Short mmCIF file of C-alpha atoms in Angstrom, two decimals:
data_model
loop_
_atom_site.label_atom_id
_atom_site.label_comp_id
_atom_site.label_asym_id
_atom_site.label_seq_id
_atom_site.Cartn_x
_atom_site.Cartn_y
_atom_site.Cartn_z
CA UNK A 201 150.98 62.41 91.90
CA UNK A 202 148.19 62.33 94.94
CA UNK A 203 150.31 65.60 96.37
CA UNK A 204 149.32 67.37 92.97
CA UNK A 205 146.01 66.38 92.63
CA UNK A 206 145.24 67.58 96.59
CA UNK A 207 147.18 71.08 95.49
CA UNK A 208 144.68 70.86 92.37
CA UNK A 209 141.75 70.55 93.90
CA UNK A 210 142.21 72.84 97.24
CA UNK A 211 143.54 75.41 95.51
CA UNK A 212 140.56 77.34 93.51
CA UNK A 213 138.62 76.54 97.19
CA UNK A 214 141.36 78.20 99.49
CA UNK A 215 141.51 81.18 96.91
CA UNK A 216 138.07 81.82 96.78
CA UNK A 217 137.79 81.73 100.69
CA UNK A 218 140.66 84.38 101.08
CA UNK A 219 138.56 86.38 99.07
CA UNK A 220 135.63 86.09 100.49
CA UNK A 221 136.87 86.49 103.83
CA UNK A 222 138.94 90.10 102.72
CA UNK A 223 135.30 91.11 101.42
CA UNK A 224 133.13 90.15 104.14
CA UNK A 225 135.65 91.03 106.85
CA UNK A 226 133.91 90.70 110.28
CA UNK A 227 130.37 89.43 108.02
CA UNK A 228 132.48 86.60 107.02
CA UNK A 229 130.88 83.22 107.73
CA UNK A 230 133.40 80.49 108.07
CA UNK A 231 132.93 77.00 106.78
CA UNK A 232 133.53 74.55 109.65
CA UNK A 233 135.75 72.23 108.07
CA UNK A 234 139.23 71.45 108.46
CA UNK A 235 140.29 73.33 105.19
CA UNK A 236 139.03 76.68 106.77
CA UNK A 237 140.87 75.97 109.65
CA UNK A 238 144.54 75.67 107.63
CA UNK A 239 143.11 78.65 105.33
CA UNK A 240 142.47 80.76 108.83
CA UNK A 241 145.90 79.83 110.44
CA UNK A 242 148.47 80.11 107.38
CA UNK A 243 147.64 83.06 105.46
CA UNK A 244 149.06 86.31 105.86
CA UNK A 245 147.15 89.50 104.65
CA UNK A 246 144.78 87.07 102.76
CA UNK A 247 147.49 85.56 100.84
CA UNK A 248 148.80 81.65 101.63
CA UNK A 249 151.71 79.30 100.66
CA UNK A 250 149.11 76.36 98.89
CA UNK A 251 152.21 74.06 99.10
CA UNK A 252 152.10 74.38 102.83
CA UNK A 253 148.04 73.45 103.15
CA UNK A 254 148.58 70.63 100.79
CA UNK A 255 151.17 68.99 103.19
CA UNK A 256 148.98 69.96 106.04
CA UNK A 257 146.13 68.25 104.82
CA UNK A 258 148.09 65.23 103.51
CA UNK A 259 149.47 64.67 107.36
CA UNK A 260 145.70 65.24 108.46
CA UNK A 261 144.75 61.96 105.60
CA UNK A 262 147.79 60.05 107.13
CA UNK A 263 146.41 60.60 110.70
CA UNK A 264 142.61 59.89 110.01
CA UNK A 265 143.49 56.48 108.00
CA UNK A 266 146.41 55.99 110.98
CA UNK A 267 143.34 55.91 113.61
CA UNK A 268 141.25 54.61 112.16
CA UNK A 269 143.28 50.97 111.51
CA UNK A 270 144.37 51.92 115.20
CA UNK A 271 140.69 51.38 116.25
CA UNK A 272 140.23 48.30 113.76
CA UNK A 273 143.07 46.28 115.67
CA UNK A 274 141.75 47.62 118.41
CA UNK A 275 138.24 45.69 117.90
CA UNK A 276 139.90 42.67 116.81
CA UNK A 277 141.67 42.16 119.84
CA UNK A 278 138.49 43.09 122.41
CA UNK A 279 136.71 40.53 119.99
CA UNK A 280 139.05 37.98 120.71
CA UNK A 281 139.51 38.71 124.61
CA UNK A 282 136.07 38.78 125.06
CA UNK A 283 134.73 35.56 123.06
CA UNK A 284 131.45 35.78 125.12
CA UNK A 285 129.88 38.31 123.08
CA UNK A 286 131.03 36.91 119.91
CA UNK A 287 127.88 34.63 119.15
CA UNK A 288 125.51 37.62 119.34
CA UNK A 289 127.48 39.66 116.88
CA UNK A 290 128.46 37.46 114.22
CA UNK A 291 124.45 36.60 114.25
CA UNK A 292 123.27 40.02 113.43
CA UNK A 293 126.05 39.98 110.81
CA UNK A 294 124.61 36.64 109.07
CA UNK A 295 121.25 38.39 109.54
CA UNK A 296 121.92 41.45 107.61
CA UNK A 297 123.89 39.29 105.00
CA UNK A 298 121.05 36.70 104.23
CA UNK A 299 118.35 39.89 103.89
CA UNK A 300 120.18 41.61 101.48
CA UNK A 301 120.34 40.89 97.92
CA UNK A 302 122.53 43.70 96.37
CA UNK A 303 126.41 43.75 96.28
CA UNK A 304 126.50 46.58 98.79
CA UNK A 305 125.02 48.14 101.72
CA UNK A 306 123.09 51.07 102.18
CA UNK A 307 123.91 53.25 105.23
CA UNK A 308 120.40 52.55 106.28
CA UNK A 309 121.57 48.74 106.24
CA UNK A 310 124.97 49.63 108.09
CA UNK A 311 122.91 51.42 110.90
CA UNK A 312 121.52 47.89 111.54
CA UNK A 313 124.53 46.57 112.83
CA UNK A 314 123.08 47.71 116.68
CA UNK A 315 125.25 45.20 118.53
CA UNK A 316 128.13 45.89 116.16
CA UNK A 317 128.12 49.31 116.64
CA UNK A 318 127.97 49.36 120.51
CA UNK A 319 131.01 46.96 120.59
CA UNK A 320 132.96 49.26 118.51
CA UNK A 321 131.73 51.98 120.99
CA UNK A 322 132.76 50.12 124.25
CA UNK A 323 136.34 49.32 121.93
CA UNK A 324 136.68 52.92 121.95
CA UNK A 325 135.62 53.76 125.32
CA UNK A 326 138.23 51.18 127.15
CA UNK A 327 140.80 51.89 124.55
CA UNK A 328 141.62 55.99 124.64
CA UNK A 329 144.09 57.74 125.15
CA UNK A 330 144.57 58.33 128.85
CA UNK A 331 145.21 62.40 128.01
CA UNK A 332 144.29 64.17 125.35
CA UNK A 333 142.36 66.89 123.50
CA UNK A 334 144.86 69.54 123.91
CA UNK A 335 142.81 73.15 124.17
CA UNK A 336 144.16 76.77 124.72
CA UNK A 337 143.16 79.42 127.41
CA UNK A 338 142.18 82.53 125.12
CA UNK A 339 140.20 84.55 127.03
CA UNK A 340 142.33 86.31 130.22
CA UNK A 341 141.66 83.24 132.19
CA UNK A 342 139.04 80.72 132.70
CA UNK A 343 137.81 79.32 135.97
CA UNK A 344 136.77 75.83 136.90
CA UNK A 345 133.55 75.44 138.99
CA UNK A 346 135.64 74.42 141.86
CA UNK A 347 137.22 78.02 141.57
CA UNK A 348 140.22 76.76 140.30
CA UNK A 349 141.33 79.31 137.57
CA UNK A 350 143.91 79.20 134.28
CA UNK A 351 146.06 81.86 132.82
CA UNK A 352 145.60 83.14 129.53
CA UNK A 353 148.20 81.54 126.95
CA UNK A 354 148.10 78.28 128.94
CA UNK A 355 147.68 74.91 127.32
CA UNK A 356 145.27 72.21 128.95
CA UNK A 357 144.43 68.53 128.15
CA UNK A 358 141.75 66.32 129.40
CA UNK A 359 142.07 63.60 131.65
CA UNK A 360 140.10 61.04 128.56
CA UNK A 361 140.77 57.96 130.67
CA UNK A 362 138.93 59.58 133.74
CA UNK A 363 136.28 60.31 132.20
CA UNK A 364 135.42 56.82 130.49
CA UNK A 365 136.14 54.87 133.85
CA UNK A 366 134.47 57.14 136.04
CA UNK A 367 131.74 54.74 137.71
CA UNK A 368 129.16 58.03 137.73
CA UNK A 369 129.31 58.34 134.07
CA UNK A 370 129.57 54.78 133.23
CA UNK A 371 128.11 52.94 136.07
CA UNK A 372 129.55 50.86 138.30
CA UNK A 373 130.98 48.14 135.82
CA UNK A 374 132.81 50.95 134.04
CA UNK A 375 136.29 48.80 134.69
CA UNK A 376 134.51 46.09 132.63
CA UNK A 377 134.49 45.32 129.22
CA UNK A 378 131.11 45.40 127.97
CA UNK A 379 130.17 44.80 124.05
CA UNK A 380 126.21 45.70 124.66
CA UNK A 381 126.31 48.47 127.06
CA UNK A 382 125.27 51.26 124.80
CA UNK A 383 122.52 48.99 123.19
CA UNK A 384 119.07 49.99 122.61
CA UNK A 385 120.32 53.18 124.67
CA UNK A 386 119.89 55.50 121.42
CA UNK A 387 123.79 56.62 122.18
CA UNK A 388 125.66 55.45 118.54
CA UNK A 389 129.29 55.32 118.45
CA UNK A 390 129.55 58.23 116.73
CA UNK A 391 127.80 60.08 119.11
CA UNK A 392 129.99 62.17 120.93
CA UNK A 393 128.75 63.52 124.70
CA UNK A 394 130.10 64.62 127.64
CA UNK A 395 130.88 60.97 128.42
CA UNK A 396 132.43 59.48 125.63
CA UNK A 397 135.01 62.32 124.47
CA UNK A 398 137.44 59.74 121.71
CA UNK A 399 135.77 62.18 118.91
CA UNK A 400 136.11 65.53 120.90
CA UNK A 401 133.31 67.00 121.54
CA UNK A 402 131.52 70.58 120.54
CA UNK A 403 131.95 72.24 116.91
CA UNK A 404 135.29 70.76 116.81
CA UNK A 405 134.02 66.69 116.75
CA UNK A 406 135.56 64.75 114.59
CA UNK A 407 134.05 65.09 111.35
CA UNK A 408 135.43 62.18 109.56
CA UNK A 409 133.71 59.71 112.64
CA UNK A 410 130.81 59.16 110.58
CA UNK A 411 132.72 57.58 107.92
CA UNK A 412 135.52 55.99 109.91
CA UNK A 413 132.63 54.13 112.14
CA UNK A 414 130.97 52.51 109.08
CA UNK A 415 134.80 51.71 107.86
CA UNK A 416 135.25 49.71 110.84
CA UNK A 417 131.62 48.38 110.81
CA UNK A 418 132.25 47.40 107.19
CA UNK A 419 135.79 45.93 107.84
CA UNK A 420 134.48 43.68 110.64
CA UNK A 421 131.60 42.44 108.78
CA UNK A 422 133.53 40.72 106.13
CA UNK A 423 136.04 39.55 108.79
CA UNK A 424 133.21 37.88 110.81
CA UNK A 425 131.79 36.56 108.59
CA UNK A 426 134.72 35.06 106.45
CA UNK A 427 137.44 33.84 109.37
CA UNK A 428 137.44 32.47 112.66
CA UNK A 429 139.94 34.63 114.38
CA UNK A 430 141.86 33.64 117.59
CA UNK A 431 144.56 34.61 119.87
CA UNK A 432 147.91 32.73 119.18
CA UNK A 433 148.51 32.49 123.07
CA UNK A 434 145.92 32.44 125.91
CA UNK A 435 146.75 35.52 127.59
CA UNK A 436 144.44 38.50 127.30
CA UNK A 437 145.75 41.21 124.75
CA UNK A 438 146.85 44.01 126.05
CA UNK A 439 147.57 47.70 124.14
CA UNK A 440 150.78 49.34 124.70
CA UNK A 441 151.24 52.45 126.66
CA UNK A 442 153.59 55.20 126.07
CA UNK A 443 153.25 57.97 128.26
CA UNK A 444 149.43 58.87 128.04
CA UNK A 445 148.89 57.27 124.71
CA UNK A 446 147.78 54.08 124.07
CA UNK A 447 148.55 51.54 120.84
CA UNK A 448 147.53 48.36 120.03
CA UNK A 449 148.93 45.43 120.60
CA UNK A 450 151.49 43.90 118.53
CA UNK A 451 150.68 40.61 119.49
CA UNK A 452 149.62 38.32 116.25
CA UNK A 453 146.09 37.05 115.80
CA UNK A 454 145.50 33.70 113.93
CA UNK A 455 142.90 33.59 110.81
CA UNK A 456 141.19 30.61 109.83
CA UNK A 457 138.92 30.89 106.30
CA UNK A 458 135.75 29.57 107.18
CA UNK A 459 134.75 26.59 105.07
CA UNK A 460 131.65 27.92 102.31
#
């Protein structure tokens, strides 16, 4: 039923595009979204198999709601492990709570959570992938400013993990975990720079980040503010590593309802 209703709704879109795009030719101006993208890659002679895009873009729904619980269980254990920051967090959550008297939030009211979102931000920093962002060489080779140069043809990924521990970048407590260091810094979590690369970076940034952000801000919110949550052993959680990737834990975490 939800594969239909994706074929439904892409396919009028997609058609239009390939249109378009025969048209225009080289004066073509392509949406930057991750429809184009399929539409650009699949078709042949400006026609396309719609049964193929709708499978792509039902993996691409599986992946975003796949990493985004990822980086929920992710904050829930870093919020556990690091109990010293809790107190501060939980109090901006009562804060916003008390001051507002509808049955939602606003995305102004969401942008409030400051020491929410910088904890979510340091979750994200400590917690990426060790490799990743896999890019291709297109042009007949590119060279690195240390002269060091790659075919065309040849695939590259980036050293993530590098990059978010390196001292220069981060300072000099980049091997600690710390739930305020992007406060009052103007540097949100979905802001993606040259040091914080678990969105990408460039044209290509995650466009769903926005969304999955205030997910997890949301998500955390009602936790905080609804259950005491605690390790069930006293050793400090750990994710699991495969290779360059990194998982959460699957250690269990104890929730207590907090009396009214």
């Amino acid at each position: 039923m939800h594969r239909e209703l994706i074929k439904k709704k892409i396919t009028p879109v997609i058609e239009k595009r390939l249109r378009e795009m025969k048209e225009s030719g080289d004066n073509y101006v392509s949406p930057i979204d991750i429809l184009q993208r399929y539409t650009e890659l699949l078709h042949k002679d400006y026609t396309i198999d719609i049964d193929v895009v709708t499978d792509n873009m039902i993996i691409s729904i599986f992946a975003s709601v796949y990493n985004t619980s990822n980086s929920l269980t992710f904050c829930l254990h870093e919020l556990v492990n690091n109990p010293q920051f809790l107190k501060e967090i939980l109090e901006e959550q009562k804060q916003l709570y008390k001051s507002n008297e509808k049955s939602y939030y606003s995305t102004e009211q969401i942008a409030r959570m400051e020491k929410l979102d910088s904890f979510i931000k340091e979750t994200l920093r400590v917690n990426v992938n060790n490799v990743a962002l896999q890019h291709k060489t297109l042009s007949s080779y590119f060279t690195f400013s240390n002269g060091y140069q790659v075919p065309k043809g040849r695939l590259v990924n980036i050293r993530l993990g590098e990059v978010h521990f390196d001292k220069e970048l981060q300072s000099q407590t980049a091997d600690e975990f710390n739930a305020f260091r992007y406060l009052k810094k103007n540097s949100p979590a979905t802001r993606a720079d040259n040091s914080f690369l678990t969105f990408g970076l460039g044209k290509h940034t995650c466009p769903g980040r926005h969304f999955a952000v205030n997910e997890i801000k949301v998500a955390l919110h009602y936790l905080l503010l609804n259950y005491d949550i605690k390790k069930s052993t006293s050793e400090k959680i750990k994710p699991k590593i495969y290779g360059s990737f990194k998982f959460p834990s699957d250690e269990g975490l104890i929730f207590e309802k907090k009396s009214v």
